[in-house]
Amino acid sequence: MFQENAAWVILETVLLDPVPEQEHYNQIIEQDPEILDLLLDCANTRRDPPYAELQVDSRVAESLALMLNFPADIVPGVRVELVEDEQIQNRLGSRWEALMNGVEILTSRPEWCRKIDRIWKRIEGEDIDKVSEWIENAEQDYYATLPPDEDEIMAVVSYRADRHQLHNGSAISDVDLLNLLPITHAACQEVKDDDEVDDEDFKALAELEERHSDTIYRAGSRDPTRDDDDNEGDFILQINEEVLTGPICHIRILVSLAKRGIFEKVQQWNKAPKGLNMGGGGLRNVKKMLSDKEIKRSLDLCLKRMAQGREDGNELFREHKGLDEAQLRYWGTAQLAAVVVEFDEVTNGRYHVHARGARKELVLNLGNAAEMALGRQYWERALVFASAAVKLAEERKGGSSEEVGEAVLEKNKRRVERARFGGRTKRI
């Protein structure tokens, strides 16, 4: 319990309102980079029978993700030059540079990749049936005051999901990228839908909860002096469900490997390079994951997730009026579309048939995210998304199979004007 209280304190110290710029977190980390090592160690805290609901690992992982979080008005892979506002361009450029500086501090730590790998292996090796049994026996064996119910058991599953989403690609060594590949590959797999899971199959229900669990924290939400009804703060920690973040991270790794020419090199290797993790099949498994067949499968899955992500966003908005939740889904789906487009470009269209449709999805989701931002009066964010949607749509005009149509283009142009008008009144 003391460990868990400490973990919540760490999280609360980074859930600040107003939302600080990335440089704030960089300064904290730069003063003592060992903080990152300790956070990664804490994120690997194991679960024990007396208190299987332990949240130390996930809360610490969330804190680290918050310290190195994508700004909510940036979609990696979408050029900031698409916004015709020099001040906004400079601001977005500075935010991105600050984020990359923070990531560089993380990846400069000598054991960072190995620590993440250990976290992942512990998660994957955790037997959810055993955890469920621990929780159910807690009252009898350890005199728990209140017996847990199924919601608490499923909450543990959600905490596990938080840690699944902590992985991202960056400027790191070839071997480190290859060691991360099995992690992202495992997160880029088919997941059963609700109607395909037996209500009596707890393990399948638990996996479904893990893969579809997302995280949203509001600025200042943990501040006891703040009015609970104050709903004006911006969401500062946004982690989409693994069915989106898994493919995003996997294709980002593939983009980095393709840029370095690793695809061709790996297939020619007769022995693994020094430092390559030899567990789970070693070099043979890496070659399989980088084969044409497996890459095409991953891209096909990405296209499927894009369509589903946009539909999920539509449902969140139309049926539940969840502007923030819908914007998060559109934002994540736009990230997935953008990275597939980038992969198509860096591989010179080699897999274009399996990437077809990503450019259209990028425009549609950017436009929808802009609409949600307008509804919340985030004028600058809306302008960024809508401007990018307009420019990207115009690039595809002229009979392209990925053309979105004149009606969508005009709608996004109106969104640009609405964002500019709102921004003149109150700049956010």
PDB file of C-alpha atoms in Angstrom, residues 61-219:
ATOM      1  CA  ALA A  61       4.155   3.786 -16.417  1.00  0.00           C
ATOM      2  CA  GLU A  62       1.484   6.458 -16.866  1.00  0.00           C
ATOM      3  CA  SER A  63       3.731   9.012 -15.171  1.00  0.00           C
ATOM      4  CA  LEU A  64       6.594   8.210 -17.525  1.00  0.00           C
ATOM      5  CA  ALA A  65       4.258   8.357 -20.521  1.00  0.00           C
ATOM      6  CA  LEU A  66       3.041  11.762 -19.341  1.00  0.00           C
ATOM      7  CA  MET A  67       6.580  13.086 -19.066  1.00  0.00           C
ATOM      8  CA  LEU A  68       7.234  12.081 -22.690  1.00  0.00           C
ATOM      9  CA  ASN A  69       3.768  12.549 -24.149  1.00  0.00           C
ATOM     10  CA  PHE A  70       2.835  13.643 -27.672  1.00  0.00           C
ATOM     11  CA  PRO A  71       1.331  17.147 -27.638  1.00  0.00           C
ATOM     12  CA  ALA A  72      -2.407  16.815 -28.289  1.00  0.00           C
ATOM     13  CA  ASP A  73      -2.242  19.121 -31.322  1.00  0.00           C
ATOM     14  CA  ILE A  74       0.445  17.136 -33.157  1.00  0.00           C
ATOM     15  CA  VAL A  75      -0.032  14.066 -35.339  1.00  0.00           C
ATOM     16  CA  PRO A  76       3.432  12.561 -35.937  1.00  0.00           C
ATOM     17  CA  GLY A  77       4.060  12.351 -39.658  1.00  0.00           C
ATOM     18  CA  VAL A  78       1.812  15.306 -40.544  1.00  0.00           C
ATOM     19  CA  ARG A  79       3.961  18.277 -41.555  1.00  0.00           C
ATOM     20  CA  VAL A  80       3.594  21.408 -39.438  1.00  0.00           C
ATOM     21  CA  GLU A  81       4.109  23.443 -42.633  1.00  0.00           C
ATOM     22  CA  LEU A  82       0.545  22.509 -43.614  1.00  0.00           C
ATOM     23  CA  VAL A  83      -0.661  25.191 -41.195  1.00  0.00           C
ATOM     24  CA  GLU A  84      -0.382  28.644 -42.773  1.00  0.00           C
ATOM     25  CA  ASP A  85       0.501  30.389 -39.538  1.00  0.00           C
ATOM     26  CA  GLU A  86       4.178  30.963 -38.790  1.00  0.00           C
ATOM     27  CA  GLN A  87       3.653  31.390 -35.057  1.00  0.00           C
ATOM     28  CA  ILE A  88       1.810  28.084 -34.794  1.00  0.00           C
ATOM     29  CA  GLN A  89       4.432  26.378 -36.960  1.00  0.00           C
ATOM     30  CA  ASN A  90       7.201  27.619 -34.689  1.00  0.00           C
ATOM     31  CA  ARG A  91       5.307  26.593 -31.577  1.00  0.00           C
ATOM     32  CA  LEU A  92       4.615  23.087 -32.876  1.00  0.00           C
ATOM     33  CA  GLY A  93       8.205  22.760 -34.054  1.00  0.00           C
ATOM     34  CA  SER A  94       9.506  23.751 -30.626  1.00  0.00           C
ATOM     35  CA  ARG A  95       7.190  21.287 -28.889  1.00  0.00           C
ATOM     36  CA  TRP A  96       8.289  18.468 -31.149  1.00  0.00           C
ATOM     37  CA  GLU A  97      11.967  19.291 -30.671  1.00  0.00           C
ATOM     38  CA  ALA A  98      11.500  19.369 -26.891  1.00  0.00           C
ATOM     39  CA  LEU A  99       9.781  15.983 -26.979  1.00  0.00           C
ATOM     40  CA  MET A 100      12.597  14.474 -29.032  1.00  0.00           C
ATOM     41  CA  ASN A 101      15.096  15.896 -26.530  1.00  0.00           C
ATOM     42  CA  GLY A 102      13.224  14.145 -23.728  1.00  0.00           C
ATOM     43  CA  VAL A 103      13.117  10.873 -25.642  1.00  0.00           C
ATOM     44  CA  GLU A 104      16.841  11.198 -26.323  1.00  0.00           C
ATOM     45  CA  ILE A 105      17.491  11.405 -22.580  1.00  0.00           C
ATOM     46  CA  LEU A 106      15.511   8.190 -22.102  1.00  0.00           C
ATOM     47  CA  THR A 107      17.250   6.307 -24.903  1.00  0.00           C
ATOM     48  CA  SER A 108      20.663   7.431 -23.663  1.00  0.00           C
ATOM     49  CA  ARG A 109      20.154   5.484 -20.440  1.00  0.00           C
ATOM     50  CA  PRO A 110      22.306   2.325 -20.723  1.00  0.00           C
ATOM     51  CA  GLU A 111      19.617  -0.195 -19.718  1.00  0.00           C
ATOM     52  CA  TRP A 112      16.466   1.494 -21.044  1.00  0.00           C
ATOM     53  CA  CYS A 113      15.658  -1.017 -23.800  1.00  0.00           C
ATOM     54  CA  ARG A 114      16.374  -4.041 -21.643  1.00  0.00           C
ATOM     55  CA  LYS A 115      14.197  -2.666 -18.847  1.00  0.00           C
ATOM     56  CA  ILE A 116      11.261  -2.152 -21.221  1.00  0.00           C
ATOM     57  CA  ASP A 117      11.749  -5.662 -22.542  1.00  0.00           C
ATOM     58  CA  ARG A 118      11.639  -7.039 -19.002  1.00  0.00           C
ATOM     59  CA  ILE A 119       8.427  -5.152 -18.279  1.00  0.00           C
ATOM     60  CA  TRP A 120       6.824  -6.545 -21.398  1.00  0.00           C
ATOM     61  CA  LYS A 121       7.897 -10.120 -20.698  1.00  0.00           C
ATOM     62  CA  ARG A 122       6.526  -9.927 -17.169  1.00  0.00           C
ATOM     63  CA  ILE A 123       3.190  -8.664 -18.464  1.00  0.00           C
ATOM     64  CA  GLU A 124       3.022 -11.364 -21.103  1.00  0.00           C
ATOM     65  CA  GLY A 125       3.989 -14.041 -18.597  1.00  0.00           C
ATOM     66  CA  GLU A 126       1.409 -13.003 -16.024  1.00  0.00           C
ATOM     67  CA  ASP A 127      -1.374 -15.577 -15.688  1.00  0.00           C
ATOM     68  CA  ILE A 128      -4.637 -13.643 -15.461  1.00  0.00           C
ATOM     69  CA  ASP A 129      -6.452 -16.734 -14.134  1.00  0.00           C
ATOM     70  CA  LYS A 130      -3.970 -16.906 -11.268  1.00  0.00           C
ATOM     71  CA  VAL A 131      -4.374 -13.180 -10.567  1.00  0.00           C
ATOM     72  CA  SER A 132      -8.147 -13.664 -10.496  1.00  0.00           C
ATOM     73  CA  GLU A 133      -7.740 -16.514  -8.023  1.00  0.00           C
ATOM     74  CA  TRP A 134      -5.502 -14.373  -5.808  1.00  0.00           C
ATOM     75  CA  ILE A 135      -8.104 -11.629  -5.702  1.00  0.00           C
ATOM     76  CA  GLU A 136     -10.954 -14.016  -4.965  1.00  0.00           C
ATOM     77  CA  ASN A 137      -8.978 -15.618  -2.109  1.00  0.00           C
ATOM     78  CA  ALA A 138      -7.788 -12.319  -0.625  1.00  0.00           C
ATOM     79  CA  GLU A 139     -10.555 -12.100   1.987  1.00  0.00           C
ATOM     80  CA  GLN A 140     -10.069 -15.635   3.321  1.00  0.00           C
ATOM     81  CA  ASP A 141      -6.284 -15.879   3.124  1.00  0.00           C
ATOM     82  CA  TYR A 142      -5.214 -12.314   3.906  1.00  0.00           C
ATOM     83  CA  TYR A 143      -8.230 -10.924   5.796  1.00  0.00           C
ATOM     84  CA  ALA A 144      -9.129  -8.346   3.178  1.00  0.00           C
ATOM     85  CA  THR A 145     -11.864  -6.093   4.586  1.00  0.00           C
ATOM     86  CA  LEU A 146     -14.036  -6.157   1.481  1.00  0.00           C
ATOM     87  CA  PRO A 147     -14.283  -9.066  -0.935  1.00  0.00           C
ATOM     88  CA  PRO A 148     -13.481  -8.013  -4.504  1.00  0.00           C
ATOM     89  CA  ASP A 149     -16.013  -8.229  -7.289  1.00  0.00           C
ATOM     90  CA  GLU A 150     -15.564  -8.760 -11.019  1.00  0.00           C
ATOM     91  CA  ASP A 151     -15.145  -5.016 -11.612  1.00  0.00           C
ATOM     92  CA  GLU A 152     -12.022  -4.992  -9.462  1.00  0.00           C
ATOM     93  CA  ILE A 153     -10.636  -7.990 -11.293  1.00  0.00           C
ATOM     94  CA  MET A 154     -11.251  -6.295 -14.638  1.00  0.00           C
ATOM     95  CA  ALA A 155      -9.680  -3.107 -13.247  1.00  0.00           C
ATOM     96  CA  VAL A 156      -6.445  -5.043 -12.760  1.00  0.00           C
ATOM     97  CA  VAL A 157      -6.640  -5.997 -16.414  1.00  0.00           C
ATOM     98  CA  SER A 158      -7.015  -2.317 -17.321  1.00  0.00           C
ATOM     99  CA  TYR A 159      -3.941  -1.431 -15.264  1.00  0.00           C
ATOM    100  CA  ARG A 160      -1.989  -4.070 -17.175  1.00  0.00           C
ATOM    101  CA  ALA A 161      -3.141  -2.506 -20.433  1.00  0.00           C
ATOM    102  CA  ASP A 162      -1.664   0.865 -19.425  1.00  0.00           C
ATOM    103  CA  ARG A 163       1.799  -0.668 -19.472  1.00  0.00           C
ATOM    104  CA  HIS A 164       1.259  -2.322 -22.835  1.00  0.00           C
ATOM    105  CA  GLN A 165       1.134   1.151 -24.360  1.00  0.00           C
ATOM    106  CA  LEU A 166       4.410   2.552 -23.075  1.00  0.00           C
ATOM    107  CA  HIS A 167       6.482   1.611 -26.124  1.00  0.00           C
ATOM    108  CA  ASN A 168       7.524   3.936 -28.923  1.00  0.00           C
ATOM    109  CA  GLY A 169      10.172   4.142 -31.635  1.00  0.00           C
ATOM    110  CA  SER A 170      12.919   6.775 -31.609  1.00  0.00           C
ATOM    111  CA  ALA A 171      16.488   7.469 -32.779  1.00  0.00           C
ATOM    112  CA  ILE A 172      18.098   4.370 -31.294  1.00  0.00           C
ATOM    113  CA  SER A 173      20.504   1.659 -32.408  1.00  0.00           C
ATOM    114  CA  ASP A 174      19.579  -0.953 -35.010  1.00  0.00           C
ATOM    115  CA  VAL A 175      19.813  -3.754 -32.453  1.00  0.00           C
ATOM    116  CA  ASP A 176      17.602  -1.891 -29.975  1.00  0.00           C
ATOM    117  CA  LEU A 177      15.000  -1.404 -32.696  1.00  0.00           C
ATOM    118  CA  LEU A 178      15.131  -5.095 -33.539  1.00  0.00           C
ATOM    119  CA  ASN A 179      14.808  -5.993 -29.855  1.00  0.00           C
ATOM    120  CA  LEU A 180      11.660  -3.845 -29.647  1.00  0.00           C
ATOM    121  CA  LEU A 181      10.216  -5.464 -32.766  1.00  0.00           C
ATOM    122  CA  PRO A 182       8.769  -8.566 -31.004  1.00  0.00           C
ATOM    123  CA  ILE A 183       6.989  -6.270 -28.531  1.00  0.00           C
ATOM    124  CA  THR A 184       5.305  -4.152 -31.188  1.00  0.00           C
ATOM    125  CA  HIS A 185       4.640  -7.177 -33.389  1.00  0.00           C
ATOM    126  CA  ALA A 186       2.782  -8.890 -30.536  1.00  0.00           C
ATOM    127  CA  ALA A 187       0.640  -5.765 -30.169  1.00  0.00           C
ATOM    128  CA  CYS A 188      -0.221  -5.743 -33.879  1.00  0.00           C
ATOM    129  CA  GLN A 189      -2.420  -8.835 -34.007  1.00  0.00           C
ATOM    130  CA  GLU A 190      -6.078  -9.639 -34.551  1.00  0.00           C
ATOM    131  CA  VAL A 191      -8.296  -9.082 -31.505  1.00  0.00           C
ATOM    132  CA  LYS A 192     -11.705 -10.659 -31.071  1.00  0.00           C
ATOM    133  CA  ASP A 193     -14.778  -8.425 -31.093  1.00  0.00           C
ATOM    134  CA  ASP A 194     -17.254  -8.334 -28.208  1.00  0.00           C
ATOM    135  CA  ASP A 195     -19.707 -10.612 -29.974  1.00  0.00           C
ATOM    136  CA  GLU A 196     -16.988 -13.201 -30.579  1.00  0.00           C
ATOM    137  CA  VAL A 197     -16.181 -13.680 -26.891  1.00  0.00           C
ATOM    138  CA  ASP A 198     -18.064 -16.084 -24.640  1.00  0.00           C
ATOM    139  CA  ASP A 199     -19.433 -14.296 -21.553  1.00  0.00           C
ATOM    140  CA  GLU A 200     -18.221 -17.236 -19.451  1.00  0.00           C
ATOM    141  CA  ASP A 201     -14.666 -17.114 -20.810  1.00  0.00           C
ATOM    142  CA  PHE A 202     -12.946 -14.900 -18.239  1.00  0.00           C
ATOM    143  CA  LYS A 203      -9.528 -15.087 -19.872  1.00  0.00           C
ATOM    144  CA  ALA A 204     -10.923 -13.945 -23.232  1.00  0.00           C
ATOM    145  CA  LEU A 205     -12.908 -11.161 -21.558  1.00  0.00           C
ATOM    146  CA  ALA A 206      -9.764 -10.053 -19.729  1.00  0.00           C
ATOM    147  CA  GLU A 207      -7.776  -9.896 -22.965  1.00  0.00           C
ATOM    148  CA  LEU A 208     -10.585  -7.938 -24.619  1.00  0.00           C
ATOM    149  CA  GLU A 209     -10.491  -5.428 -21.767  1.00  0.00           C
ATOM    150  CA  GLU A 210      -6.705  -5.101 -22.036  1.00  0.00           C
ATOM    151  CA  ARG A 211      -6.670  -4.486 -25.769  1.00  0.00           C
ATOM    152  CA  HIS A 212      -9.509  -1.948 -25.635  1.00  0.00           C
ATOM    153  CA  SER A 213      -8.461  -0.012 -22.527  1.00  0.00           C
ATOM    154  CA  ASP A 214      -7.516   3.649 -23.003  1.00  0.00           C
ATOM    155  CA  THR A 215      -6.358   6.347 -20.594  1.00  0.00           C
ATOM    156  CA  ILE A 216      -7.470   9.958 -20.309  1.00  0.00           C
ATOM    157  CA  TYR A 217      -6.549  12.273 -17.436  1.00  0.00           C
ATOM    158  CA  ARG A 218      -7.716  15.859 -17.123  1.00  0.00           C
ATOM    159  CA  ALA A 219      -5.337  18.596 -16.045  1.00  0.00           C
TER     160      ALA A 219
END
